[in-house]
mmCIF file with all atom_site columns, C-alpha atoms in Angstrom:
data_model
loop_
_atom_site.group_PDB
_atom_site.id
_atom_site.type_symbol
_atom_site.label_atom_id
_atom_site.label_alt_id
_atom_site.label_comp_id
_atom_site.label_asym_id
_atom_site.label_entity_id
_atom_site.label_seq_id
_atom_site.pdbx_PDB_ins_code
_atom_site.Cartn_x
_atom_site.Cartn_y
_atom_site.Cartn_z
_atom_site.occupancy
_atom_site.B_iso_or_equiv
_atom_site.pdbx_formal_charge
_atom_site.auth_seq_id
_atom_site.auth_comp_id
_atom_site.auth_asym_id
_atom_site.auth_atom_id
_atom_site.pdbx_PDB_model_num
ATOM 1   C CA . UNK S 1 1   ? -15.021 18.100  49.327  1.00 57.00 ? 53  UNK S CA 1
ATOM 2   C CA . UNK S 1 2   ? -12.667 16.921  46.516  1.00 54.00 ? 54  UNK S CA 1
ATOM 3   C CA . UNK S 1 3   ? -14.441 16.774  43.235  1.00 57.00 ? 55  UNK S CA 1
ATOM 4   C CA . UNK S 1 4   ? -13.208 14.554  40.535  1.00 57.00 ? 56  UNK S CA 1
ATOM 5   C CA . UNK S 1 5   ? -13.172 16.254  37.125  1.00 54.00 ? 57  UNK S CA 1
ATOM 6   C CA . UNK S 1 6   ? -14.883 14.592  34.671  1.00 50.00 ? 58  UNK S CA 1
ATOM 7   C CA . UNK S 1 7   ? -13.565 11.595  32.684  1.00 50.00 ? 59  UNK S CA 1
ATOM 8   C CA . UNK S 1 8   ? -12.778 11.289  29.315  1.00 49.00 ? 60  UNK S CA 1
ATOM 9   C CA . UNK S 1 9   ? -12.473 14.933  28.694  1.00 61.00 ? 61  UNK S CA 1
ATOM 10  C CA . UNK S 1 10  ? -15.906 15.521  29.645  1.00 70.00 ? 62  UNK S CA 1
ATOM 11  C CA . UNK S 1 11  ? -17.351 12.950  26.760  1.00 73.00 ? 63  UNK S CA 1
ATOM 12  C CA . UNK S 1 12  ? -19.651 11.009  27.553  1.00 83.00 ? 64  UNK S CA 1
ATOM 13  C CA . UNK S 1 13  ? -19.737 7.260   26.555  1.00 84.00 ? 65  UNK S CA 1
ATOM 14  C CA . UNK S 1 14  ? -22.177 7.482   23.736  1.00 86.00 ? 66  UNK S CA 1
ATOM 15  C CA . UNK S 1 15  ? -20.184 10.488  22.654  1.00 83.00 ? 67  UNK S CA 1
ATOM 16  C CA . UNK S 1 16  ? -16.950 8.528   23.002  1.00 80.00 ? 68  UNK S CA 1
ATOM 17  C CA . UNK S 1 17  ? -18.468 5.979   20.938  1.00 84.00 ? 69  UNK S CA 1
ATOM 18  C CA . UNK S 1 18  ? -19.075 8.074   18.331  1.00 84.00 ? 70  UNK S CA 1
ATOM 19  C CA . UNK S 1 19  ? -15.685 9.735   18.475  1.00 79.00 ? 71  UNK S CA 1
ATOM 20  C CA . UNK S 1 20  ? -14.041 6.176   17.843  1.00 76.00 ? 72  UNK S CA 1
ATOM 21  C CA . UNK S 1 21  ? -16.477 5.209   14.995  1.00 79.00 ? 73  UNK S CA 1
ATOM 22  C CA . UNK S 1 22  ? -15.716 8.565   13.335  1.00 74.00 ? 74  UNK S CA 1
ATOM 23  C CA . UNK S 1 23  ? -12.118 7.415   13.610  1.00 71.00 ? 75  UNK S CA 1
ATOM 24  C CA . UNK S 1 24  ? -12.634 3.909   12.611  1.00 69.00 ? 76  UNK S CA 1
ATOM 25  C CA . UNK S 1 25  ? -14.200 4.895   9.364   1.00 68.00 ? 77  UNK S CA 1
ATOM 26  C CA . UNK S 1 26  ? -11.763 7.511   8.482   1.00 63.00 ? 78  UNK S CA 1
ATOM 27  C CA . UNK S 1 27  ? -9.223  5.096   8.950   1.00 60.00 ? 79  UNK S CA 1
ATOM 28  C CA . UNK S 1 28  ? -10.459 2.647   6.828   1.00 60.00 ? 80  UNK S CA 1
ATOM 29  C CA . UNK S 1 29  ? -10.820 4.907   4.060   1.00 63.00 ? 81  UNK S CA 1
ATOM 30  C CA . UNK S 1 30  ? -7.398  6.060   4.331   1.00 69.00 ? 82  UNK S CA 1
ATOM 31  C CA . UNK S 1 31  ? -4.242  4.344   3.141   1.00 70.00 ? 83  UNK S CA 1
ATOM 32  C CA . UNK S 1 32  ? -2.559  1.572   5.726   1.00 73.00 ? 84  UNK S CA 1
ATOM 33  C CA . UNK S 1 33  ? 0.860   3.128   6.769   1.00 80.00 ? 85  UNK S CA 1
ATOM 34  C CA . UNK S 1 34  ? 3.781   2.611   5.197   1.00 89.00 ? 86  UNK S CA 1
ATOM 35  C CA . UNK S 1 35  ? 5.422   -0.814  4.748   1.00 92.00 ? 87  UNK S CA 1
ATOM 36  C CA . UNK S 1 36  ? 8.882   -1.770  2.652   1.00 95.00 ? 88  UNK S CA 1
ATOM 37  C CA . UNK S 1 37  ? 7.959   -4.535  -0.003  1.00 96.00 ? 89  UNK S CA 1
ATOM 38  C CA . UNK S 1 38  ? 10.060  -7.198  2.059   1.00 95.00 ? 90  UNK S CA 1
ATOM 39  C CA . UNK S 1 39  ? 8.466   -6.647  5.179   1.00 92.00 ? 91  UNK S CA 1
ATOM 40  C CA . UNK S 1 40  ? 4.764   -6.960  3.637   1.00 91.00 ? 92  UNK S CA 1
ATOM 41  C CA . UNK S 1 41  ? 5.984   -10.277 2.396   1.00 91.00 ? 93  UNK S CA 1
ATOM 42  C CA . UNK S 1 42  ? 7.735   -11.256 5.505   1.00 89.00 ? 94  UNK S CA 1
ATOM 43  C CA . UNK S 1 43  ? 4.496   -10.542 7.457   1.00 84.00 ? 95  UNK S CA 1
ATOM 44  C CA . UNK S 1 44  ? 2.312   -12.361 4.792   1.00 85.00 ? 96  UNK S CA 1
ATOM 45  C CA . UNK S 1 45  ? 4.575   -15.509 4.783   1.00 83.00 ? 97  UNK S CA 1
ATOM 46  C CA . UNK S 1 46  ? 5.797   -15.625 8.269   1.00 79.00 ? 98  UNK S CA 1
ATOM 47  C CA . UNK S 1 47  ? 2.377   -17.785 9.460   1.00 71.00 ? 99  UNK S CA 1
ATOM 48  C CA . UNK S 1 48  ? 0.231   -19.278 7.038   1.00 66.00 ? 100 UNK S CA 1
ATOM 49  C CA . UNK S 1 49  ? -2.570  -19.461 9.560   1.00 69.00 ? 101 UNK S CA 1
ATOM 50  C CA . UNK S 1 50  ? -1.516  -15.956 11.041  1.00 66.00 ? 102 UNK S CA 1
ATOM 51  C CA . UNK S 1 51  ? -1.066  -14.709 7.584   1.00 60.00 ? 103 UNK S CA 1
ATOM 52  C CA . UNK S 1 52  ? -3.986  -15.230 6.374   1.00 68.00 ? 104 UNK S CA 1
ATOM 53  C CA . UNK S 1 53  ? -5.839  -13.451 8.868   1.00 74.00 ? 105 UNK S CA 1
ATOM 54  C CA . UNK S 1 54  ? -3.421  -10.714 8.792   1.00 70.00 ? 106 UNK S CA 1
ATOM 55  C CA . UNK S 1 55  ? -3.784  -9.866  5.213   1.00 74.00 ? 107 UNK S CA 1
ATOM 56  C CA . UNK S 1 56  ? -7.542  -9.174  5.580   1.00 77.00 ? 108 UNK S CA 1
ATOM 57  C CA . UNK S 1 57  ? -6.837  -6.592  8.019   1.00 78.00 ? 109 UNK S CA 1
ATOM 58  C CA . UNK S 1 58  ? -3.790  -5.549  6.256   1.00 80.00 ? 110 UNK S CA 1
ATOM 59  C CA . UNK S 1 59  ? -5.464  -5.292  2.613   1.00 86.00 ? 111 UNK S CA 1
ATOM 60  C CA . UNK S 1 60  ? -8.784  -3.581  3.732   1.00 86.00 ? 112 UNK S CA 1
ATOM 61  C CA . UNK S 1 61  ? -7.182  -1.041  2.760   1.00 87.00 ? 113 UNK S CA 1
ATOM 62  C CA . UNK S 1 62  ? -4.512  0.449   -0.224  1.00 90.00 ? 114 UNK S CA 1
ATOM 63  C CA . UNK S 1 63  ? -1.099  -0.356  0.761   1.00 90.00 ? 115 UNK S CA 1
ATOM 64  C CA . UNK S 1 64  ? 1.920   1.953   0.575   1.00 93.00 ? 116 UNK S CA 1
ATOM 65  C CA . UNK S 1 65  ? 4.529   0.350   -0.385  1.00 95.00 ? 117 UNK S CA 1
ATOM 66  C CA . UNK S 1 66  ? 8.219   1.343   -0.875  1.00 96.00 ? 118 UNK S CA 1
ATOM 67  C CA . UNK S 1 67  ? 10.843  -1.065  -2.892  1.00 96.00 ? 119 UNK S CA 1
ATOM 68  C CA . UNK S 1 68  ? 13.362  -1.418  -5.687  1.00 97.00 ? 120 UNK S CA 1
ATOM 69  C CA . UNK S 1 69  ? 11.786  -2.061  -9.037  1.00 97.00 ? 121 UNK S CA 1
ATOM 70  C CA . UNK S 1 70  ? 13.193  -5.098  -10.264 1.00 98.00 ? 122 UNK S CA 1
ATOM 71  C CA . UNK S 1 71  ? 11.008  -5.095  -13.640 1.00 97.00 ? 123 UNK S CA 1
ATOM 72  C CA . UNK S 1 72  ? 8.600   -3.338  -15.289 1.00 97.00 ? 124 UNK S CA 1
ATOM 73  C CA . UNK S 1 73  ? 6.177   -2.875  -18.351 1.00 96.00 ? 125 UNK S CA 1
ATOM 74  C CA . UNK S 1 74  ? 8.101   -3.267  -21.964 1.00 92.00 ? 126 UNK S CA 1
ATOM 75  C CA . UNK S 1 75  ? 7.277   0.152   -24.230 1.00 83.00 ? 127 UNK S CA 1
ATOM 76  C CA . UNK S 1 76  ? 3.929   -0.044  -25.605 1.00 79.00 ? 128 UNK S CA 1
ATOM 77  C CA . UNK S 1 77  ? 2.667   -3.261  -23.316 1.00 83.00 ? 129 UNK S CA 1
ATOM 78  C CA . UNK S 1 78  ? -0.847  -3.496  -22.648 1.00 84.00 ? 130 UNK S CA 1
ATOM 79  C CA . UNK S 1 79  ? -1.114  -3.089  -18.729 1.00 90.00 ? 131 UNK S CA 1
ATOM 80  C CA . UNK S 1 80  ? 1.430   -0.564  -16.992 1.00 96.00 ? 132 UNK S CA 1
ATOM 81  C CA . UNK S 1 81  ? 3.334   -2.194  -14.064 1.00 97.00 ? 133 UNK S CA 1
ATOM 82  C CA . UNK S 1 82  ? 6.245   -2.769  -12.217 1.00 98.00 ? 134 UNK S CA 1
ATOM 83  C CA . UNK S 1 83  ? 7.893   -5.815  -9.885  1.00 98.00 ? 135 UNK S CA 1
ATOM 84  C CA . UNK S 1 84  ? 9.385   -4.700  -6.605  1.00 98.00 ? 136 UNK S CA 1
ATOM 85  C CA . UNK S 1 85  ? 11.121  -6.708  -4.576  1.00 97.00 ? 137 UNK S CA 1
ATOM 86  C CA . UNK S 1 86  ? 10.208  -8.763  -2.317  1.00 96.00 ? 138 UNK S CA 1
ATOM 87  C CA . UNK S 1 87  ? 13.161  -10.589 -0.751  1.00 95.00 ? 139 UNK S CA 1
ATOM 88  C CA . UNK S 1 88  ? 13.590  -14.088 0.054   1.00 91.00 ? 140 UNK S CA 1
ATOM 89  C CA . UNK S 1 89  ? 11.233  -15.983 2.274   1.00 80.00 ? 141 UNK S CA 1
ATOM 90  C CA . UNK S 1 90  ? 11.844  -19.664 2.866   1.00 78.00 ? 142 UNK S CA 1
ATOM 91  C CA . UNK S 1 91  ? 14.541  -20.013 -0.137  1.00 85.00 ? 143 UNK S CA 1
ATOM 92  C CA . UNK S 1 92  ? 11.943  -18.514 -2.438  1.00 89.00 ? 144 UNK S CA 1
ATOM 93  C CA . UNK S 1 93  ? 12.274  -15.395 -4.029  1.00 93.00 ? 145 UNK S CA 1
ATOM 94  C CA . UNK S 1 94  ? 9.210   -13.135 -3.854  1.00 96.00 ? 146 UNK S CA 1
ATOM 95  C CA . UNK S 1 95  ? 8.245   -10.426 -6.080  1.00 97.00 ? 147 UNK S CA 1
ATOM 96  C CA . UNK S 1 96  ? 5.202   -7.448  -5.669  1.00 98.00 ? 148 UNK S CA 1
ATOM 97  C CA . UNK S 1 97  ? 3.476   -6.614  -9.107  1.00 98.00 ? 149 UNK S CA 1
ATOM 98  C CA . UNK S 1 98  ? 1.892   -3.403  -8.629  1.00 98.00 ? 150 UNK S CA 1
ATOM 99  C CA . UNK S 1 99  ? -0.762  -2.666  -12.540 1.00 97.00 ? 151 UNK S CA 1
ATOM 100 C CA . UNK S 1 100 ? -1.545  0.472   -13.254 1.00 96.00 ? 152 UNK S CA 1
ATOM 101 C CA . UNK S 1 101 ? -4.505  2.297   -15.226 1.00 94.00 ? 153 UNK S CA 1
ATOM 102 C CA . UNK S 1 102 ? -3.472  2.493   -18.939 1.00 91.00 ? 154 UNK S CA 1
ATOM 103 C CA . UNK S 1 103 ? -3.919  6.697   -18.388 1.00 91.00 ? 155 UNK S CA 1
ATOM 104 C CA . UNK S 1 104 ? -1.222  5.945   -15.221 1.00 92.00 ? 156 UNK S CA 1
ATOM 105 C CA . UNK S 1 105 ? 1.563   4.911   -18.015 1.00 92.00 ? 157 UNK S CA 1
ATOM 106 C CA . UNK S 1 106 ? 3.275   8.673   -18.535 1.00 91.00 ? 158 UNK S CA 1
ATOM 107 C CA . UNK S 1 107 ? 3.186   8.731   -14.889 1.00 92.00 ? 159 UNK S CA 1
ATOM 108 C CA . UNK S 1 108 ? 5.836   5.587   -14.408 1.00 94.00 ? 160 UNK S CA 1
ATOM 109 C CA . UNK S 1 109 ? 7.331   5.978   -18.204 1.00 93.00 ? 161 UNK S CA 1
ATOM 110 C CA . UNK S 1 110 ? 10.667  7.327   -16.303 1.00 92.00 ? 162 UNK S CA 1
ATOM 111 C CA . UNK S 1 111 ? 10.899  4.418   -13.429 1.00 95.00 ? 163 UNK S CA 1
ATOM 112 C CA . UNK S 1 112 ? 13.970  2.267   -14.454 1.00 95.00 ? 164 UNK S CA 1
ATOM 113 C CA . UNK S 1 113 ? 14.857  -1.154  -13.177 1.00 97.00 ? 165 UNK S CA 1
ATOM 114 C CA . UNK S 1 114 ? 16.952  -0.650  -9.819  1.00 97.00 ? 166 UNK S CA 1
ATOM 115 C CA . UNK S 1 115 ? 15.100  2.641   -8.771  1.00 96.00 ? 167 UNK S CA 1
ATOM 116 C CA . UNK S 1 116 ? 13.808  2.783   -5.553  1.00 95.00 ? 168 UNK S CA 1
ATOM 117 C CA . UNK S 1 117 ? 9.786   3.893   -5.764  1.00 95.00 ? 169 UNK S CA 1
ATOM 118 C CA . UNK S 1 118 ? 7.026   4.704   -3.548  1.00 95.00 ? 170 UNK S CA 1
ATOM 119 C CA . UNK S 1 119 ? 3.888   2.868   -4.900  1.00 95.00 ? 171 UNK S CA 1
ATOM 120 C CA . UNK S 1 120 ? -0.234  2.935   -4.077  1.00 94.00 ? 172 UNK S CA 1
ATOM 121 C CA . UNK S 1 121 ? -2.205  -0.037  -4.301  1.00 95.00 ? 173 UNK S CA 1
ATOM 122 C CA . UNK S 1 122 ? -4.875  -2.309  -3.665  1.00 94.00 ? 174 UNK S CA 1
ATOM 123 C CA . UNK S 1 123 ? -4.603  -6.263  -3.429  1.00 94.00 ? 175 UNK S CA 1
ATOM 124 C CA . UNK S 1 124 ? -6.184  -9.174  -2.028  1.00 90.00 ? 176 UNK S CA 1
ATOM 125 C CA . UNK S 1 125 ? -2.826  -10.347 -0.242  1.00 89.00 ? 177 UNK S CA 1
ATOM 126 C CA . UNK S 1 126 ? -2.506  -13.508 -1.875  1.00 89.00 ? 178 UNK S CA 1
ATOM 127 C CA . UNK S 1 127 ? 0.551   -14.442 -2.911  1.00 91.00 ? 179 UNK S CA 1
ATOM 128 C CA . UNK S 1 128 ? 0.316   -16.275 -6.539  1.00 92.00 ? 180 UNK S CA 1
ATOM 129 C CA . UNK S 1 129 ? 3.714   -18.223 -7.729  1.00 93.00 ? 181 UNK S CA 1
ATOM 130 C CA . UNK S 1 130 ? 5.831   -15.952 -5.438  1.00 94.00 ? 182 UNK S CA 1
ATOM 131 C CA . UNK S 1 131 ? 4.629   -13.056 -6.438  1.00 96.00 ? 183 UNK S CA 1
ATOM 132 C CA . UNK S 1 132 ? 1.758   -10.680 -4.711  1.00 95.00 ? 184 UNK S CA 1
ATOM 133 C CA . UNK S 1 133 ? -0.503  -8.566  -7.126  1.00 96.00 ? 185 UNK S CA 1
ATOM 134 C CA . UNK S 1 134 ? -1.574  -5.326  -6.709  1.00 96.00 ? 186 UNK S CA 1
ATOM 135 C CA . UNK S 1 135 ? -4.395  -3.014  -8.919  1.00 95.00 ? 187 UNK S CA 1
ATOM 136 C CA . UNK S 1 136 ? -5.254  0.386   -9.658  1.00 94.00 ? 188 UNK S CA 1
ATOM 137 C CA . UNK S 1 137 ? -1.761  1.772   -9.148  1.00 95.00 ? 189 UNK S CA 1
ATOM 138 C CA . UNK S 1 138 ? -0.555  5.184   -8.366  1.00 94.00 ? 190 UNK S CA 1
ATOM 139 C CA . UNK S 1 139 ? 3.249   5.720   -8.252  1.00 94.00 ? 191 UNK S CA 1
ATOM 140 C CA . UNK S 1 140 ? 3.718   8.302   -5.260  1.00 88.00 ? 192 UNK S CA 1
ATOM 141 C CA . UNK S 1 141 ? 7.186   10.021  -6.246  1.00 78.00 ? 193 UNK S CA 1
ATOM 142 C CA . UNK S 1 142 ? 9.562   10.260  -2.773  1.00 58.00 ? 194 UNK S CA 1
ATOM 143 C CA . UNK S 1 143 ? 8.829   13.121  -0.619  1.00 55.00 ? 195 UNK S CA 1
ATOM 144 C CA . UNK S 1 144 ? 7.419   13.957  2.354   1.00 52.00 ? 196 UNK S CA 1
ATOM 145 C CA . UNK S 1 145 ? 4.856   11.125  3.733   1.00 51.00 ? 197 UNK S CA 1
ATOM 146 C CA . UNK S 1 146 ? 1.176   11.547  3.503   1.00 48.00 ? 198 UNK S CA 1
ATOM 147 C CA . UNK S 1 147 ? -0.718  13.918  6.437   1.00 48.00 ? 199 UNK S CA 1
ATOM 148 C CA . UNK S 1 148 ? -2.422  11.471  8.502   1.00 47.00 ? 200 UNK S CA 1
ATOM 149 C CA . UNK S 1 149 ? -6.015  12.370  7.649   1.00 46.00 ? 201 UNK S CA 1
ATOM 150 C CA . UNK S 1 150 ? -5.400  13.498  4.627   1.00 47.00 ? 202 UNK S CA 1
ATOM 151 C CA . UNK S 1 151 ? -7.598  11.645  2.573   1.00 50.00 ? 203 UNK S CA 1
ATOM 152 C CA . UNK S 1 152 ? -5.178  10.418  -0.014  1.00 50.00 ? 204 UNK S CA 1
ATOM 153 C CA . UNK S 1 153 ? -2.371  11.031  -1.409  1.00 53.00 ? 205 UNK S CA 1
ATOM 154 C CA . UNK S 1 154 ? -2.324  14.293  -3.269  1.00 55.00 ? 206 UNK S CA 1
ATOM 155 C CA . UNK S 1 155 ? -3.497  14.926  -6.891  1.00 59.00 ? 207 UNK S CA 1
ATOM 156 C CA . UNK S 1 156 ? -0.536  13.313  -9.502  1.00 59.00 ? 208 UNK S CA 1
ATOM 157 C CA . UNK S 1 157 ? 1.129   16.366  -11.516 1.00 59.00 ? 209 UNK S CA 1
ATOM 158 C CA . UNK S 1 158 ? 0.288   16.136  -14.795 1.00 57.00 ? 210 UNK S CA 1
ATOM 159 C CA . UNK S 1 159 ? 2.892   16.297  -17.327 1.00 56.00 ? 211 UNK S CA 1
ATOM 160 C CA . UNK S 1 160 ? 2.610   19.039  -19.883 1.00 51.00 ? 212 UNK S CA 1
#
């Protein structure tokens, strides 16, 4: 008699279930992978309809998004930020605004226009005058990418 082993590594489909959901959740807690600023614009502009749809499930969750600062927060301005780059969609420049916490300022103090940064955010993936906001900022210095399942990115160094 040939006996099948069992499926699904021996889960069964309640277990399974559970498995996924586990997943699911952790997954929407975690930051969406890793996207260049153009390409989050590109996929934001590309179909209205299509776009709109895709930004919910795109901005669920923070976004990590890597681009070349083209502007940023004069000394002393009220809200931290800084403008990526966002490309050119449809003869229209766009432009990513990514506002950080007033305690985030030491943290981006060094960022000069032209510098290409690795930023956290949150946004609700409209896209105001050509340019898409993003809140509660953390600047993620270049390095090695985020352990999936890591639960964020690490802890910023504070500066002495």
């Amino acid at each position: 008699g040939s006996s099948k082993g069992p499926a699904n590594n021996g889960l069964s489909e309640a277990e399974l279930a559970k498995v996924m959901e586990a997943d699911k959740e952790a997954a929407a807690k975690a930051p969406a992978p890793e996207v260049t600023a153009k390409k989050l614009i590109e996929s934001l502009t590309a179909d209205p309809a299509e776009g709109a749809s895709a930004s919910k499930a795109i901005f669920a969750r923070p976004q990590i998004v890597t681009g070349v600062v083209v502007d940023r927060s004069p000394e002393g301005s009220g809200t931290p930020f800084l403008t990526l780059d966002g490309g050119s969609q449809d003869d229209k420049a766009h432009k990513l605004k990514f506002n950080f916490d007033q305690g985030r300022k030491e943290d981006i103090a060094a960022v000069k226009v032209g510098d290409n940064v690795r930023l956290i955010g949150s946004s609700d993936g409209e896209i105001k005058e050509g340019t898409l906001e993003f809140k509660e900022c953390v600047y993620y210095p270049q390095g090695p990418a985020m352990p999936a399942g890591s639960g964020g990115p690490p802890p910023i160094p504070q500066s002495k």
